[in-house]
Coordinates of C-alpha atoms and ligand atoms in Angstrom, one line a residue:
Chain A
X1 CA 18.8 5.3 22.5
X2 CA 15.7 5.5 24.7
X3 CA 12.2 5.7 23.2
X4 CA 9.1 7.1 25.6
X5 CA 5.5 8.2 24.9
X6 CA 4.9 11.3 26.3
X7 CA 2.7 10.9 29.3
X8 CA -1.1 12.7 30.3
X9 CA -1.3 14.5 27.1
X10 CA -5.5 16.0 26.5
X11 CA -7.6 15.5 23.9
X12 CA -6.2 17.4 21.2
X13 CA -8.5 20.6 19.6
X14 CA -8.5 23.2 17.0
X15 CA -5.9 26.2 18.3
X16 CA -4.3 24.1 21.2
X17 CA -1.1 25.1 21.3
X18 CA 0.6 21.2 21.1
X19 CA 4.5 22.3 21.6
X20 CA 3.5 24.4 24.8
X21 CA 1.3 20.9 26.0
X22 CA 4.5 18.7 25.4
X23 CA 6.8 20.6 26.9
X24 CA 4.7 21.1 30.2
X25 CA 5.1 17.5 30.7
X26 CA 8.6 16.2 29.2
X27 CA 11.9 18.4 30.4
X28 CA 13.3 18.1 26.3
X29 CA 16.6 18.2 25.2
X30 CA 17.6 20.2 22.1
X31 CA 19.5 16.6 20.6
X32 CA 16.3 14.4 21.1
X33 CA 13.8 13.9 18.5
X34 CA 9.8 14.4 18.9
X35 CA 7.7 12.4 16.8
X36 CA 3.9 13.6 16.5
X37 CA 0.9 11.2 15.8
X38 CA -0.1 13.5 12.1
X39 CA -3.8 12.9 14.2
X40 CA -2.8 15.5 16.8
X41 CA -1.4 18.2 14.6
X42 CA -4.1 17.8 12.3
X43 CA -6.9 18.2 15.2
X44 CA -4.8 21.3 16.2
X45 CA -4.6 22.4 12.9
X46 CA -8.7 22.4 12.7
X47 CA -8.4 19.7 10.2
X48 CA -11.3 17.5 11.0
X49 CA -14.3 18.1 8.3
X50 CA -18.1 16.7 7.7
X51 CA -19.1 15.0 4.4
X52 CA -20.8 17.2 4.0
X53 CA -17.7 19.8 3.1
X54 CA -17.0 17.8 0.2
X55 CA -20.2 17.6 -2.4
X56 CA -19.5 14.5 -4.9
X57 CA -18.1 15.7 -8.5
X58 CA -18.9 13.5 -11.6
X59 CA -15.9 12.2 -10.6
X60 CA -16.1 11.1 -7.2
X61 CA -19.4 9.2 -8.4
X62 CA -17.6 7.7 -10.7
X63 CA -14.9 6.5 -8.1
X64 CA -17.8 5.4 -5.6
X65 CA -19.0 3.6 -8.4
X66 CA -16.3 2.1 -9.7
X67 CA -15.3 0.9 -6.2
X68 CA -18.7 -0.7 -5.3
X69 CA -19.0 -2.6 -9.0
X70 CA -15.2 -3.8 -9.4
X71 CA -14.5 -4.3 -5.5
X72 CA -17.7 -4.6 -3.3
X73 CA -16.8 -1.6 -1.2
X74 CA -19.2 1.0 0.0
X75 CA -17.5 4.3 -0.4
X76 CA -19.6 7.6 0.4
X77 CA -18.7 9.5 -3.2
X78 CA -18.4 12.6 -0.4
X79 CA -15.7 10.4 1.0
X80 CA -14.3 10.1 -2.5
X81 CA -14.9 13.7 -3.3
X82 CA -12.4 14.6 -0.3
X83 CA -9.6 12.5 -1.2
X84 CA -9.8 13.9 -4.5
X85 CA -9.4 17.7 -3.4
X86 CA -6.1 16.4 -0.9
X87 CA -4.7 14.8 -3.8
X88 CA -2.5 15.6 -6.3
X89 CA -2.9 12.2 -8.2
X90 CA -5.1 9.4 -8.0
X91 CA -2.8 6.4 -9.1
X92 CA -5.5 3.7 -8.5
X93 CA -8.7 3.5 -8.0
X94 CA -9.9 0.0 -7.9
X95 CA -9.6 -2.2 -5.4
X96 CA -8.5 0.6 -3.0
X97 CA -8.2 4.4 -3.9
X98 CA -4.3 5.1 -3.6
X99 CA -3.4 8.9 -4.1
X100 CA -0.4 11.0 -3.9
X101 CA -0.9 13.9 -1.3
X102 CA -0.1 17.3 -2.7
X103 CA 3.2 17.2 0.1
X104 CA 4.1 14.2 -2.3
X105 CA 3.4 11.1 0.1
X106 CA 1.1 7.9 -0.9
X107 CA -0.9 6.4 0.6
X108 CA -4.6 4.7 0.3
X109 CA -7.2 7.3 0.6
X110 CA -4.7 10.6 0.6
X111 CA -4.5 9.4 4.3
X112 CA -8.0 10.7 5.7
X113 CA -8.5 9.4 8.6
X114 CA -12.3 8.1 9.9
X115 CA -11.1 6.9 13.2
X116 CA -9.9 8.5 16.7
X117 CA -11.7 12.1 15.5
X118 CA -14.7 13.0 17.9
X119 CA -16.9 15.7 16.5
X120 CA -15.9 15.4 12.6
X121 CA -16.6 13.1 9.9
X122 CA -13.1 12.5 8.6
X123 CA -9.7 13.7 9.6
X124 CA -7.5 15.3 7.1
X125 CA -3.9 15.2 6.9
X126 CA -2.2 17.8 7.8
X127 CA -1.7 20.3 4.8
X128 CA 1.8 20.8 4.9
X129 CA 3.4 18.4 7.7
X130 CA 7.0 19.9 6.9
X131 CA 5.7 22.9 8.0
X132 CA 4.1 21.5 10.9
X133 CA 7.1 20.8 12.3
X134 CA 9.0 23.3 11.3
X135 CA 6.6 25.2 13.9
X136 CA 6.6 23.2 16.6
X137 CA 10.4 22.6 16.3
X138 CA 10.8 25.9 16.4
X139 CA 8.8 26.0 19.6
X140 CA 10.5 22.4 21.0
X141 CA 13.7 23.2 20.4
X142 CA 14.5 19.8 18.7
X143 CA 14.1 18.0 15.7
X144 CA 10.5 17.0 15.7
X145 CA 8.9 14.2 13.0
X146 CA 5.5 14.4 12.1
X147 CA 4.7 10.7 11.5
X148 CA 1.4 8.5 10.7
X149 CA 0.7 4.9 10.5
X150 CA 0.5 3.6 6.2
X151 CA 0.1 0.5 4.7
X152 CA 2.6 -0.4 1.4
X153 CA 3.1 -2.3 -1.5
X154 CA 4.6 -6.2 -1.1
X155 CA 3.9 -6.4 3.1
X156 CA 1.3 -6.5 4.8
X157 CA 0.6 -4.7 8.0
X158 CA 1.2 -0.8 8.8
X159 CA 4.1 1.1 10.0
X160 CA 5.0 3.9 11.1
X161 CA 6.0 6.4 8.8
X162 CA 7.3 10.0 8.4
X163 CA 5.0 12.7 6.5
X164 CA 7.1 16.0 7.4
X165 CA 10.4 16.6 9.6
X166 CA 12.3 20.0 10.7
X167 CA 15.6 20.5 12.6
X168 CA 17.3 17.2 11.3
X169 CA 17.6 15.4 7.5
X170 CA 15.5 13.0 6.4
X171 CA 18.1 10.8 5.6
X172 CA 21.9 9.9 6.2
X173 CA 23.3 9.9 2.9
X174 CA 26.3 6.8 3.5
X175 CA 27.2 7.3 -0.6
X176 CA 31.3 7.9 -0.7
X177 CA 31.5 5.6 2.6
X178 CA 33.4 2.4 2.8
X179 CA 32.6 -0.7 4.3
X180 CA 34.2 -2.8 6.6
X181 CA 36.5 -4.3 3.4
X182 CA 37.0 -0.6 2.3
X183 CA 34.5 -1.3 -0.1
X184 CA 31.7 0.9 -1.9
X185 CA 28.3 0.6 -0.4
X186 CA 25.4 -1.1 -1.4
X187 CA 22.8 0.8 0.4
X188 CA 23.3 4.0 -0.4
X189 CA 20.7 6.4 1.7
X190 CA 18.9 5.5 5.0
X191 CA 15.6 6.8 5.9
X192 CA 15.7 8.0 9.0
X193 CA 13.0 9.9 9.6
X194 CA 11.0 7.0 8.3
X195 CA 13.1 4.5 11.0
X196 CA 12.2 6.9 14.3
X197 CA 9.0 7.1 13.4
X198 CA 8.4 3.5 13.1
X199 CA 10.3 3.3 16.9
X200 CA 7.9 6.1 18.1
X201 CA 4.5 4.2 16.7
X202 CA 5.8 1.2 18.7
X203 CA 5.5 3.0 21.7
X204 CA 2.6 5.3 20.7
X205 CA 0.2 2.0 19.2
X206 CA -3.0 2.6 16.9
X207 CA -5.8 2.5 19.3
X208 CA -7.5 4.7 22.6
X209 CA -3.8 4.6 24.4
X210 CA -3.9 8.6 24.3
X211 CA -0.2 8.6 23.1
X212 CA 0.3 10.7 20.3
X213 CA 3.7 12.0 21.2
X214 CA 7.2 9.8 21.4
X215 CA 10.5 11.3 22.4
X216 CA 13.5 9.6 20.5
X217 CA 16.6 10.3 23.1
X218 CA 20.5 9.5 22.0
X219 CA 19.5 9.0 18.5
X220 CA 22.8 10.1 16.9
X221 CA 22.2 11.4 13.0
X222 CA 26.0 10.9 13.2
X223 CA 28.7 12.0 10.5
X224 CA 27.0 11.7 7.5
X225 CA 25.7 13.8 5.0
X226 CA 22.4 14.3 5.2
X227 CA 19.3 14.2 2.2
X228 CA 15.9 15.5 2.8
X229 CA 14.7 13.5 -0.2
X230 CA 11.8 11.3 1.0
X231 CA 8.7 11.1 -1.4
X232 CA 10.2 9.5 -5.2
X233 CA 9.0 12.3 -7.9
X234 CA 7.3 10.2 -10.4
X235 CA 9.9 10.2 -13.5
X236 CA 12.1 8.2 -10.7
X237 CA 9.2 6.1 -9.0
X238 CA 8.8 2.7 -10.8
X239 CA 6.1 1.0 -9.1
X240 CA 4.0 4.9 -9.5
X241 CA 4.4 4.3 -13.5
X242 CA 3.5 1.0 -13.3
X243 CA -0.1 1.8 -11.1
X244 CA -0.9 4.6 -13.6
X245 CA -0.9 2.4 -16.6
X246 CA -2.0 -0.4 -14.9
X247 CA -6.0 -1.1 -14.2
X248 CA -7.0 -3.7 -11.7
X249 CA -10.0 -6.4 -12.3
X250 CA -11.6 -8.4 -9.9
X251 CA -9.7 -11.6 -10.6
X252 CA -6.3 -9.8 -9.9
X253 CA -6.6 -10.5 -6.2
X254 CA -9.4 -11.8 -3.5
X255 CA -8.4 -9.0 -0.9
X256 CA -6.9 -5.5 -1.0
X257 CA -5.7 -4.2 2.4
X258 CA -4.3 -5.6 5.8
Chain B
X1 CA 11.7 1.5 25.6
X2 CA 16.0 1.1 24.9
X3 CA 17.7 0.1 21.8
X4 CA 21.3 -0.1 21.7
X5 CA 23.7 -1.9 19.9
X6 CA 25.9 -5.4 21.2
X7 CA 29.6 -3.8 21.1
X8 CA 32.4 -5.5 20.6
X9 CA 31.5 -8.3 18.0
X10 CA 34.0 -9.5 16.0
X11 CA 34.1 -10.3 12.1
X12 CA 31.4 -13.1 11.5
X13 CA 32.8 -16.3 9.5
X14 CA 31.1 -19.6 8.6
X15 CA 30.3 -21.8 11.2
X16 CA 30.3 -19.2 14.2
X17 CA 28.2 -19.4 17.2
X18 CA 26.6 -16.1 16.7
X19 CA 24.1 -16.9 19.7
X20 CA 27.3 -17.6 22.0
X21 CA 28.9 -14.7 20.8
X22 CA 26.3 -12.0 21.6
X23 CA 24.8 -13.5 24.9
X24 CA 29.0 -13.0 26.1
X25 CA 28.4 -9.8 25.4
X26 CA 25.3 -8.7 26.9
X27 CA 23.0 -9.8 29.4
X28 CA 19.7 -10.3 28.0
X29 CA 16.3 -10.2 29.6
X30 CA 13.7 -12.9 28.7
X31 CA 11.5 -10.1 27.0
X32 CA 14.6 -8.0 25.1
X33 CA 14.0 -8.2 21.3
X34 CA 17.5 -8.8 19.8
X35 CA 17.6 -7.9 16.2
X36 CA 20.1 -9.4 13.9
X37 CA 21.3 -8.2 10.4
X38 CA 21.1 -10.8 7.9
X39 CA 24.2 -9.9 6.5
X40 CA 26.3 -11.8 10.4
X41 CA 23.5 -14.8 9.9
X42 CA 24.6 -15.0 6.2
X43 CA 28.3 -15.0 7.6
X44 CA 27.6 -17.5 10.3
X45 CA 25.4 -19.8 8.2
X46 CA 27.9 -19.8 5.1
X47 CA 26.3 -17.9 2.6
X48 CA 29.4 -16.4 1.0
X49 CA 29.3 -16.9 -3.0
X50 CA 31.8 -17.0 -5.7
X51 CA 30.3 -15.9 -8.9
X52 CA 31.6 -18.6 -10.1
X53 CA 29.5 -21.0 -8.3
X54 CA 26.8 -19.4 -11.1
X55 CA 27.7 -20.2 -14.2
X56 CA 25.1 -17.6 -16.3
X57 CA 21.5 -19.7 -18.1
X58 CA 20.5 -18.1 -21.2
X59 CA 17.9 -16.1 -19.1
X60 CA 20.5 -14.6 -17.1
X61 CA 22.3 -13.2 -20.0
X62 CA 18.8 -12.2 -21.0
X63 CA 18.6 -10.1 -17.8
X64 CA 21.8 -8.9 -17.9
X65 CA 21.4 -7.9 -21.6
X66 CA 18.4 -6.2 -21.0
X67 CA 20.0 -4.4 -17.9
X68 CA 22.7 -2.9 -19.9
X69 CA 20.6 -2.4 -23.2
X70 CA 17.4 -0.6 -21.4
X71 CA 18.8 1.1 -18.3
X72 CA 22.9 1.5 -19.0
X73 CA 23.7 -1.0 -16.3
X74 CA 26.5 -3.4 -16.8
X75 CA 25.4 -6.7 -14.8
X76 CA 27.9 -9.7 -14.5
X77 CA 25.4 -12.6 -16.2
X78 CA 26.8 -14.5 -13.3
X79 CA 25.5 -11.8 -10.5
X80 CA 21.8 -12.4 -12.4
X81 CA 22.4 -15.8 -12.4
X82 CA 22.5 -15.9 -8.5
X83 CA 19.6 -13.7 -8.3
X84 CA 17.5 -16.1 -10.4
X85 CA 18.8 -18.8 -8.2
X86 CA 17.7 -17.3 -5.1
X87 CA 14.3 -16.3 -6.6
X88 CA 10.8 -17.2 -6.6
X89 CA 9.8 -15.0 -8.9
X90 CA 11.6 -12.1 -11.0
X91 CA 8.7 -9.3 -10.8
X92 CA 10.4 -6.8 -12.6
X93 CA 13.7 -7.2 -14.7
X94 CA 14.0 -3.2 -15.7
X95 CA 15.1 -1.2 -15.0
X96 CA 16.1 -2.7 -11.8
X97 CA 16.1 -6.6 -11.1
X98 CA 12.9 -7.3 -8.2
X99 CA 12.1 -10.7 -7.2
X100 CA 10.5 -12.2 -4.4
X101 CA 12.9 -14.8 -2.4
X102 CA 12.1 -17.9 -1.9
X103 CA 10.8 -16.9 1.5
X104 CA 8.7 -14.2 0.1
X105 CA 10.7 -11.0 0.5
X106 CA 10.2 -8.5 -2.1
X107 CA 13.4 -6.6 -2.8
X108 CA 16.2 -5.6 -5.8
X109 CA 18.7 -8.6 -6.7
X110 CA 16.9 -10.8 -4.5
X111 CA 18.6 -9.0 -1.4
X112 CA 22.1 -10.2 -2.8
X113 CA 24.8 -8.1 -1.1
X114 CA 28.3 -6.8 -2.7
X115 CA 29.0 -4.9 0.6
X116 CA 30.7 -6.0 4.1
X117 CA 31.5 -9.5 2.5
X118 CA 35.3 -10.4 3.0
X119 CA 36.5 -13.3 1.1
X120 CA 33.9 -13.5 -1.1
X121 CA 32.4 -12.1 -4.3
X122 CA 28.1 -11.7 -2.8
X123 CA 26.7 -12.7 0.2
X124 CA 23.3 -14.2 -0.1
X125 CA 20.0 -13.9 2.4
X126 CA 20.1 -16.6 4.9
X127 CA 17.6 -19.5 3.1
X128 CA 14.8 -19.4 6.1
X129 CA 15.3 -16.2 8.0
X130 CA 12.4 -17.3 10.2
X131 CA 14.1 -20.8 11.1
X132 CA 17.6 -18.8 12.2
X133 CA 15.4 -16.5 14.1
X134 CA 13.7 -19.6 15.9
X135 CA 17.6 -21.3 16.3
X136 CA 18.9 -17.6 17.6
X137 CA 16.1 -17.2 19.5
X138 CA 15.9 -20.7 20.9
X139 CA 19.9 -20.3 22.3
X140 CA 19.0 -16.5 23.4
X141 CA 15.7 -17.3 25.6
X142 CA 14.5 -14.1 24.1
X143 CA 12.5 -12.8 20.8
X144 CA 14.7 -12.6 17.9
X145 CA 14.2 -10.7 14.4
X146 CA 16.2 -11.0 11.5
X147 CA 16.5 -7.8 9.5
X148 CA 17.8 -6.0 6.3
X149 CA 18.2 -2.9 4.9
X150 CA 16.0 -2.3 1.7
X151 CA 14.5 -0.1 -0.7
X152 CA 10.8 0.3 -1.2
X153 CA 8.0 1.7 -3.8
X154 CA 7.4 5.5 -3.3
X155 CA 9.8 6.8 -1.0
X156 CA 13.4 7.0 -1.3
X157 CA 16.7 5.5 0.5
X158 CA 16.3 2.4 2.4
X159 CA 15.3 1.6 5.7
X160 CA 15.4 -1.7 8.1
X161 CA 13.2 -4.1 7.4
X162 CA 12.1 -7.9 9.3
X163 CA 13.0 -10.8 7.0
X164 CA 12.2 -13.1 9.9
X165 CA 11.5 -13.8 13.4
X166 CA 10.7 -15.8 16.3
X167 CA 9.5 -15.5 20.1
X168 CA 6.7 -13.1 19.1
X169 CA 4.1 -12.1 16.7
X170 CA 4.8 -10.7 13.5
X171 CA 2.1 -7.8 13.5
X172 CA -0.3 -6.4 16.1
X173 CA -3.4 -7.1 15.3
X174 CA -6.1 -4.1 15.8
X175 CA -9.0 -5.6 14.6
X176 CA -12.1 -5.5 17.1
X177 CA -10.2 -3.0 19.0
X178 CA -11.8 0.7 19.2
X179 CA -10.4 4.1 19.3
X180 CA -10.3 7.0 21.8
X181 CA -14.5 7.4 20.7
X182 CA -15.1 3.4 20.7
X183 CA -15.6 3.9 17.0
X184 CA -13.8 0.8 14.8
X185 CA -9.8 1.4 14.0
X186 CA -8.9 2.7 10.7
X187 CA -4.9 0.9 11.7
X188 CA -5.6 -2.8 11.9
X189 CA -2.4 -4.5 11.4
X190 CA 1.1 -3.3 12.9
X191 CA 3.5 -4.5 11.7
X192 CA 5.9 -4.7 14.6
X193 CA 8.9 -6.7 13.7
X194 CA 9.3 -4.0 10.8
X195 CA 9.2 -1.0 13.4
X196 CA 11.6 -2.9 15.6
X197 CA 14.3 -3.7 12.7
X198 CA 13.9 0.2 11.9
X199 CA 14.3 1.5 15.3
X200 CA 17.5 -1.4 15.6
X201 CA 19.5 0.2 12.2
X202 CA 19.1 3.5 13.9
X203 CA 21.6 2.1 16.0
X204 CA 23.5 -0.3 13.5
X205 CA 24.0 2.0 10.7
X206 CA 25.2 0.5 7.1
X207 CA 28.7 1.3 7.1
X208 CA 31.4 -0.1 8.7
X209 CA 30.7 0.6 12.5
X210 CA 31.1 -3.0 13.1
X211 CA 27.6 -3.2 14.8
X212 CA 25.2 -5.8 13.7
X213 CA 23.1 -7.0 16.7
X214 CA 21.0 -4.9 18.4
X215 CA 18.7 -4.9 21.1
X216 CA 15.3 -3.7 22.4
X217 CA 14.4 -3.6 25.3
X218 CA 10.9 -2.5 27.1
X219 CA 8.9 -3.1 24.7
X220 CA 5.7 -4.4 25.0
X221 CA 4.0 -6.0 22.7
X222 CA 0.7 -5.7 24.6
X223 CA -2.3 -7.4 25.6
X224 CA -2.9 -7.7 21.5
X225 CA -4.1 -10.5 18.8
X226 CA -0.6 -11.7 17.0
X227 CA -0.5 -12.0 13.3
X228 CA 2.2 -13.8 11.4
X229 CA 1.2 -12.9 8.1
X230 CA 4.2 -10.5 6.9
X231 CA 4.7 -10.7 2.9
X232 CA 1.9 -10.3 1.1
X233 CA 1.0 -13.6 -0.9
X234 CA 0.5 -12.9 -5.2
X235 CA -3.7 -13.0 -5.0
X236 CA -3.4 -9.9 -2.1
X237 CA -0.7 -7.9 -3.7
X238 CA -2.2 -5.2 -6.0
X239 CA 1.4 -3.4 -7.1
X240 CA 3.2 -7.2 -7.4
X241 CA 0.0 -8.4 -9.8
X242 CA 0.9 -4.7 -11.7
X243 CA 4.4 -5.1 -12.2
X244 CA 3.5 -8.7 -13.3
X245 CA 2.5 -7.4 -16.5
X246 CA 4.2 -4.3 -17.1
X247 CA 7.2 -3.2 -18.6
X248 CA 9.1 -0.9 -18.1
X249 CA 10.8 1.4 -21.2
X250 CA 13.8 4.0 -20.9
X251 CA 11.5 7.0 -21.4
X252 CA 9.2 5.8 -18.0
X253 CA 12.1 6.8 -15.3
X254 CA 15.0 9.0 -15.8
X255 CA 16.6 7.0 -12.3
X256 CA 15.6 4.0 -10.7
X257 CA 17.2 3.6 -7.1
X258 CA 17.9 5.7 -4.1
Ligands
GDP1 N1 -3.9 12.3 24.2 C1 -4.4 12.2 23.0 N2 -4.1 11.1 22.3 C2 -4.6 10.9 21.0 C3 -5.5 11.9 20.4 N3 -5.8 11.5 19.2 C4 -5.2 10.3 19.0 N4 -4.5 10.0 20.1 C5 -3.6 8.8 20.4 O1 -2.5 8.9 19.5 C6 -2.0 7.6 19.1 C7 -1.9 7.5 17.6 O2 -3.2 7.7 17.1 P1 -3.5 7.3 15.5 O3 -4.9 7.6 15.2 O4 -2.9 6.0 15.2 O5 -2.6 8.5 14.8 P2 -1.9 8.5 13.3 O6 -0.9 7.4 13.3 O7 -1.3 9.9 13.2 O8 -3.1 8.2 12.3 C8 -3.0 6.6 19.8 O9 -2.4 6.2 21.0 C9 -4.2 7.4 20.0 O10 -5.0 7.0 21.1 C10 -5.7 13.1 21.2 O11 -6.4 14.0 20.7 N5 -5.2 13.2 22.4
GDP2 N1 31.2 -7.0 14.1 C1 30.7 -7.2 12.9 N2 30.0 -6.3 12.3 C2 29.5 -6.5 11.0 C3 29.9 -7.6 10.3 N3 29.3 -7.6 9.0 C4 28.6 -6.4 9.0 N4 28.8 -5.7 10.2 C5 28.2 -4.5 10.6 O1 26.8 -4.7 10.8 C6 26.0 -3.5 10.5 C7 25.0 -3.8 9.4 O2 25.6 -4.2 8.2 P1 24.9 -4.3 6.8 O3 25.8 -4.7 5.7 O4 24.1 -3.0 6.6 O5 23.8 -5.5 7.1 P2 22.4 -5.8 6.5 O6 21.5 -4.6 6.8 O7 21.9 -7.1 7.1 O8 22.6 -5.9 5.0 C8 27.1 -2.5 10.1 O9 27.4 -1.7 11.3 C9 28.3 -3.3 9.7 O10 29.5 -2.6 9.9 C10 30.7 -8.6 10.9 O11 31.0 -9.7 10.4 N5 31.1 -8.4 12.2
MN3 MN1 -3.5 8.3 10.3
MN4 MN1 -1.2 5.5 14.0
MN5 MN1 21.6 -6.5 3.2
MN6 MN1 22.0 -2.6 6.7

């Protein structure tokens, strides 16, 4: 299995067509897998916004507020008002603001994005990343993985992770398969999706590189059944009951993210 | 970048020279990553268990009671005991056991497998996954990670995770690094070793395939800070400090894993 960035790609704006810019400069295969930087589809997408898009609710106040009292953290209650409107759920608000998109994923401020967006204020996800690439798998001809880089509960550090995927399963079911003793196996489904896209952000990195785009060749999804079962629904997500009844204080920790 | 896996390696059993073994097999490069499963360092380092080796405290017939009372699951006393053994800390005991090793992995029954373990009732993580990466790593002239499959909060199914590793940093550190309009990184801290045991059980899988090392090669780490720091430590863990004091009741979760 071979993992490459794709080479020379532009500066990413509202309308460019990004399937017709990667395939002018890699010759893809319909059995590799594409995984896109979320930054690039939402720039194509027209996602970048100003503060000034989102006026502050009550509410947002009140989570600026919060924030700056309990946690020492400056957070423009625009800021907040934003990751309100692209959540579905706000499941903590103190020391950090972690919020459930409304495509179901979880991450610490709904995922906007303040860095590597010239012209705009923030950087939304994009709205529906399943559908995102649908569309450009459609256009690729391959599986394609729209991925961005999230922080998560017990480790520290980002990763890679997957927000939509078209054209393959999110996840190779291995329940009703044996192991090498013929036995029943202990893990039961494997996250695939989430897997290549941590192996594309290793060759993409965080910073000015200019490599949103890594092709996964001779990954084999192999014969399994496949899930596309990736963000927990909360009546089956533990650690989501716990955070909603759950209200952090100042002496709970000395430091939130990283 | 490559990954593939080592072919040919045969059934792992106490005592083996899994460093011997692998380097017959392929012919590594000073900067290949080779990535392990735990479950051959277990094998080779003699971490095969009898149940009876844990005769069951009063607190793990506790556990197991309330396993079985609050969430339907029948756990062998003995099975809790060896979790509690291996444990720095049980987190959660329902409706799933989740402790933190003694080296500061966060996962369900203390990582204890039941799978791929001839001869023997549970396999059990290597003690110091860091110090068989550093004697692996030492015999292979080359960076070495020692990985698992596990579950997390929020998303479903599993995925390939760094328990521990040696001949390179865990993380990429972004911090002081700018983006593509020299403004300050959102990203700070990669968390490498993770993407690299996720791209490696693309290629192992979790069934019987018989494939356990895999390796990396071409990638770069990168003219980067390194950071070591990979679990989280109790005073910087918002979801452990929650769990801490919450309980979980039948009516919060209709399942728990998957
Ligand atoms: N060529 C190009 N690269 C970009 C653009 N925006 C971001 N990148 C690069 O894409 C990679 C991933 O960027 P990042 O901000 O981490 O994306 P995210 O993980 O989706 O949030 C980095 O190498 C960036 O330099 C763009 O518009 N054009
Ligand atoms: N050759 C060989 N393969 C093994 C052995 N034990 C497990 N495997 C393979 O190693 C891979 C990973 O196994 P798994 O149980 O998921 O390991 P874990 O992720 O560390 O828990 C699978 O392909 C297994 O078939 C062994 O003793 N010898
Ligand atoms: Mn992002
Ligand atoms: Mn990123
Ligand atoms: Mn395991
Ligand atoms: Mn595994």
């Amino acid at each position: 299995m071979e993992v490459f960035a794709v080479p020379g790609l532009p500066e990413i704006r509202e309308g460019d067509d990004l399937a017709a810019l990667v395939a002018e400069r890699v010759d893809l295969r319909p059995d590799d897998v594409v995984c896109v930087a979320s930054t690039v589809v939402s720039k194509a997408e027209g996602r970048g916004a100003a503060l000034d898009d989102f006026p502050a609710s009550e509410r947002a106040h009140e989570v600026a507020r919060r924030l700056s009292e309990l946690a020492g953290e400056e957070k423009d209650p625009r800021f907040a008002q934003a990751i309100l409107e692209e959540s579905e759920e706000v499941i903590l608000d103190a020391p950090f603001v972690l919020a459930v998109t409304r495509f179901g994923h979880i991450t610490v401020n709904a995922g906007i994005d303040q860095s590597n967006v010239p012209d705009h204020d923030l950087l939304l996800l994009p709205e529906d990343p399943t559908a995102s690439a649908e569309a450009l798998s459609g256009s690729l001809g391959c599986p394609v993985v729209v991925t961005d880089t999230s922080g998560r509960p017990f480790r520290h550090g980002q990763r890679g992770v997957a927000l939509g995927w078209a054209g393959m399963p999110a996840a190779r079911d291995w329940r009703g398969e044996s192991d090498r003793d013929g036995r029943e196996l202990g893990v039961t489904v494997q996250a695939v999706v989430d897997e290549l896209a941590g192996a594309a952000n290793l060759v993409t990195g965080e910073g000015d590189g200019g490599t949103p785009v890594a092709v996964v060749r001779g990954f084999a999804f192999g014969d399994h059944e496949g899930s596309d079962l990736l963000f927990r629904s909360t009546d089956r997500d533990v650690v989501r009951s716990a955070l909603r009844e759950w209200t952090w204080t100042p002496d709970h920790t000395t430091h939130h993210e990283g």
